[in-house]
mmCIF file of C-alpha atoms in Angstrom:
data_model
loop_
_atom_site.group_PDB
_atom_site.id
_atom_site.type_symbol
_atom_site.label_atom_id
_atom_site.label_comp_id
_atom_site.label_asym_id
_atom_site.label_seq_id
_atom_site.Cartn_x
_atom_site.Cartn_y
_atom_site.Cartn_z
ATOM 1 C CA MET A 1 49.496 -52.690 119.348
ATOM 2 C CA LYS A 2 49.051 -49.051 120.101
ATOM 3 C CA ILE A 3 49.300 -47.188 123.231
ATOM 4 C CA ARG A 4 47.034 -44.380 123.759
ATOM 5 C CA THR A 5 45.547 -42.177 126.728
ATOM 6 C CA TYR A 6 42.251 -43.424 128.179
ATOM 7 C CA GLU A 7 38.640 -42.058 126.923
ATOM 8 C CA ILE A 8 35.639 -42.407 128.905
ATOM 9 C CA GLY A 9 34.246 -44.841 126.484
ATOM 10 C CA ASP A 10 36.744 -47.235 127.416
ATOM 11 C CA THR A 11 35.460 -47.720 130.881
ATOM 12 C CA GLN A 12 33.283 -50.827 130.394
ATOM 13 C CA LYS A 13 35.895 -52.636 128.522
ATOM 14 C CA ILE A 14 38.321 -51.838 131.280
ATOM 15 C CA ILE A 15 36.166 -52.929 134.000
ATOM 16 C CA LYS A 16 35.779 -56.289 132.081
ATOM 17 C CA LEU A 17 39.587 -56.735 131.677
ATOM 18 C CA PHE A 18 39.910 -55.991 135.363
ATOM 19 C CA TYR A 19 37.346 -58.261 136.561
ATOM 20 C CA ASP A 20 38.225 -61.066 134.128
ATOM 21 C CA THR A 21 42.020 -60.758 134.990
ATOM 22 C CA VAL A 22 41.554 -60.790 138.730
ATOM 23 C CA ARG A 23 39.325 -63.907 138.679
ATOM 24 C CA GLU A 24 41.087 -65.707 136.057
ATOM 25 C CA VAL A 25 45.063 -64.747 136.814
ATOM 26 C CA ASN A 26 45.413 -63.541 140.095
ATOM 27 C CA ILE A 27 43.243 -66.601 141.378
ATOM 28 C CA ARG A 28 46.575 -68.439 140.973
ATOM 29 C CA ASP A 29 47.933 -66.538 144.093
ATOM 30 C CA TYR A 30 44.636 -65.282 146.088
ATOM 31 C CA THR A 31 41.862 -67.200 147.516
ATOM 32 C CA LYS A 32 38.345 -67.176 145.901
ATOM 33 C CA ALA A 33 37.266 -64.904 148.702
ATOM 34 C CA GLN A 34 40.051 -62.459 148.200
ATOM 35 C CA VAL A 35 39.024 -62.482 144.543
ATOM 36 C CA ASP A 36 35.518 -61.994 145.102
ATOM 37 C CA ALA A 37 36.227 -58.997 147.262
ATOM 38 C CA TRP A 38 39.162 -57.303 145.282
ATOM 39 C CA ALA A 39 36.999 -57.743 141.874
ATOM 40 C CA PRO A 40 33.122 -57.820 142.908
ATOM 41 C CA ALA A 41 30.479 -58.322 140.528
ATOM 42 C CA ASP A 42 28.942 -54.824 141.289
ATOM 43 C CA ILE A 43 31.694 -52.756 140.138
ATOM 44 C CA ASP A 44 30.611 -49.086 140.378
ATOM 45 C CA ILE A 45 30.875 -47.863 136.873
ATOM 46 C CA GLU A 46 30.577 -44.290 137.702
ATOM 47 C CA SER A 47 33.201 -44.113 140.516
ATOM 48 C CA TRP A 48 35.614 -45.960 137.900
ATOM 49 C CA THR A 49 35.081 -43.462 135.201
ATOM 50 C CA LYS A 50 35.851 -40.711 137.732
ATOM 51 C CA SER A 51 39.035 -42.334 138.888
ATOM 52 C CA LEU A 52 40.344 -43.301 135.438
ATOM 53 C CA SER A 53 39.641 -39.719 134.061
ATOM 54 C CA SER A 54 41.529 -38.156 137.284
ATOM 55 C CA LYS A 55 44.748 -39.768 136.367
ATOM 56 C CA PHE A 56 47.136 -40.203 133.834
ATOM 57 C CA THR A 57 45.669 -43.496 132.342
ATOM 58 C CA PHE A 58 47.311 -45.284 129.275
ATOM 59 C CA VAL A 59 45.649 -48.057 127.336
ATOM 60 C CA ALA A 60 47.099 -50.650 125.213
ATOM 61 C CA GLU A 61 44.702 -51.436 122.282
ATOM 62 C CA GLU A 62 44.972 -54.092 119.703
ATOM 63 C CA GLY A 63 42.380 -53.795 117.263
ATOM 64 C CA ASP A 64 39.113 -53.446 118.997
ATOM 65 C CA THR A 65 40.337 -55.204 122.227
ATOM 66 C CA ILE A 66 42.066 -53.310 125.369
ATOM 67 C CA ALA A 67 44.943 -55.351 126.171
ATOM 68 C CA GLY A 68 45.824 -53.525 129.449
ATOM 69 C CA PHE A 69 45.677 -50.171 131.318
ATOM 70 C CA GLY A 70 47.804 -48.292 133.741
ATOM 71 C CA GLU A 71 47.092 -45.298 135.922
ATOM 72 C CA LEU A 72 49.564 -42.705 137.076
ATOM 73 C CA GLU A 73 49.051 -40.632 139.753
ATOM 74 C CA ALA A 74 50.873 -36.811 139.892
ATOM 75 C CA ASN A 75 52.764 -38.009 142.609
ATOM 76 C CA GLY A 76 54.364 -41.087 141.023
ATOM 77 C CA HIS A 77 52.061 -43.714 142.321
ATOM 78 C CA ILE A 78 50.941 -46.315 139.883
ATOM 79 C CA ASP A 79 47.469 -47.283 140.946
ATOM 80 C CA ARG A 80 45.831 -49.735 138.854
ATOM 81 C CA PHE A 81 47.740 -51.655 136.258
ATOM 82 C CA TYR A 82 46.397 -54.550 134.385
ATOM 83 C CA CYS A 83 47.009 -56.719 131.416
ATOM 84 C CA HIS A 84 44.181 -58.786 129.766
ATOM 85 C CA LYS A 85 44.134 -62.228 130.753
ATOM 86 C CA ASP A 86 44.684 -63.288 126.848
ATOM 87 C CA PHE A 87 47.574 -60.781 126.581
ATOM 88 C CA GLN A 88 49.674 -62.314 129.489
ATOM 89 C CA ARG A 89 53.454 -62.338 129.007
ATOM 90 C CA GLN A 90 53.459 -60.601 125.517
ATOM 91 C CA GLY A 91 55.026 -57.098 126.268
ATOM 92 C CA VAL A 92 51.815 -55.368 127.035
ATOM 93 C CA GLY A 93 52.660 -54.480 130.491
ATOM 94 C CA LYS A 94 56.275 -53.443 129.316
ATOM 95 C CA LEU A 95 54.514 -51.034 126.649
ATOM 96 C CA ILE A 96 52.290 -49.384 129.235
ATOM 97 C CA LEU A 97 54.996 -48.853 131.659
ATOM 98 C CA THR A 98 57.450 -47.173 129.169
ATOM 99 C CA GLN A 99 54.704 -44.784 128.462
ATOM 100 C CA ILE A 100 53.817 -44.129 132.235
ATOM 101 C CA GLU A 101 57.732 -43.522 132.772
ATOM 102 C CA SER A 102 57.958 -41.153 130.087
ATOM 103 C CA LYS A 103 55.042 -39.387 131.404
ATOM 104 C CA ALA A 104 56.399 -39.411 134.913
ATOM 105 C CA GLN A 105 59.614 -37.938 133.344
ATOM 106 C CA ASP A 106 57.665 -35.077 131.509
ATOM 107 C CA LEU A 107 56.407 -34.315 135.177
ATOM 108 C CA GLY A 108 59.671 -34.106 136.802
ATOM 109 C CA LEU A 109 58.891 -37.214 138.832
ATOM 110 C CA LYS A 110 62.410 -38.733 140.174
ATOM 111 C CA LYS A 111 60.315 -41.937 141.493
ATOM 112 C CA LEU A 112 57.483 -44.195 140.758
ATOM 113 C CA PHE A 113 56.083 -46.619 142.952
ATOM 114 C CA ALA A 114 53.146 -49.113 143.216
ATOM 115 C CA GLU A 115 51.351 -51.421 145.243
ATOM 116 C CA ALA A 116 51.818 -54.779 143.575
ATOM 117 C CA SER A 117 49.918 -57.988 144.054
ATOM 118 C CA ILE A 118 51.747 -61.211 144.696
ATOM 119 C CA THR A 119 51.287 -61.980 140.812
ATOM 120 C CA ALA A 120 52.424 -58.836 139.604
ATOM 121 C CA LYS A 121 55.491 -58.445 141.787
ATOM 122 C CA ALA A 122 57.698 -60.500 139.266
ATOM 123 C CA PHE A 123 56.819 -58.406 136.634
ATOM 124 C CA PHE A 124 57.542 -54.905 138.346
ATOM 125 C CA GLU A 125 60.854 -56.619 139.596
ATOM 126 C CA THR A 126 61.835 -57.322 135.828
ATOM 127 C CA GLN A 127 61.114 -53.629 135.153
ATOM 128 C CA GLY A 128 63.588 -52.405 137.898
ATOM 129 C CA PHE A 129 61.272 -51.878 140.791
ATOM 130 C CA MET A 130 62.331 -52.895 144.160
ATOM 131 C CA ALA A 131 60.019 -54.372 146.664
ATOM 132 C CA ILE A 132 60.316 -51.809 149.985
ATOM 133 C CA LYS A 133 57.958 -53.845 152.355
ATOM 134 C CA LYS A 134 55.183 -56.629 152.120
ATOM 135 C CA GLN A 135 51.918 -55.407 153.436
ATOM 136 C CA GLU A 136 48.437 -56.572 154.106
ATOM 137 C CA VAL A 137 45.661 -54.621 152.910
ATOM 138 C CA GLU A 138 41.727 -54.912 153.134
ATOM 139 C CA ARG A 139 39.136 -55.395 150.641
ATOM 140 C CA ARG A 140 35.587 -55.560 151.521
ATOM 141 C CA GLY A 141 36.343 -57.169 154.767
ATOM 142 C CA LYS A 142 39.309 -59.327 153.335
ATOM 143 C CA LYS A 143 42.670 -59.133 153.645
ATOM 144 C CA LEU A 144 45.241 -59.605 150.964
ATOM 145 C CA ILE A 145 48.988 -59.447 150.485
ATOM 146 C CA ASN A 146 50.785 -57.149 148.198
ATOM 147 C CA PHE A 147 53.905 -55.031 147.912
ATOM 148 C CA VAL A 148 55.085 -51.722 148.005
ATOM 149 C CA MET A 149 57.443 -51.280 145.142
ATOM 150 C CA GLU A 150 59.433 -48.540 144.059
ATOM 151 C CA LYS A 151 61.749 -47.623 140.932
ATOM 152 C CA TYR A 152 64.033 -44.421 140.722
ATOM 153 C CA LEU A 153 63.932 -42.842 137.278
#
């Protein structure tokens, strides 16, 4: 498995990974209505391309398959962070997070923070993040629970 930076040609595969993961993995912790609001069928490719390109986005690749991706913002916020539904619990997230932490240190950041889903909370805890608060967020009119988590580098 290799970790590399995002390329515009990755966008379609990343969107599919996100969509499939939310609908097949996160569905364990959220209702169908919540998942439908979180990962709608009509994802805007242009806005995703812009978003992925504007951050430090790392991609885990196994052959021709994108196994996961994670986005780091310049302020230390880990935005989207997803592992392919078929690559869960295989170390993909840890590889991506290691790359994010390395980049954060290069940027002189002292802290990383994320808004982790119920599903992702345990992963972030095993990587040294602490849950600071539980919060309710809204996506397309549906309320979802997630956790503000942080880690000092």
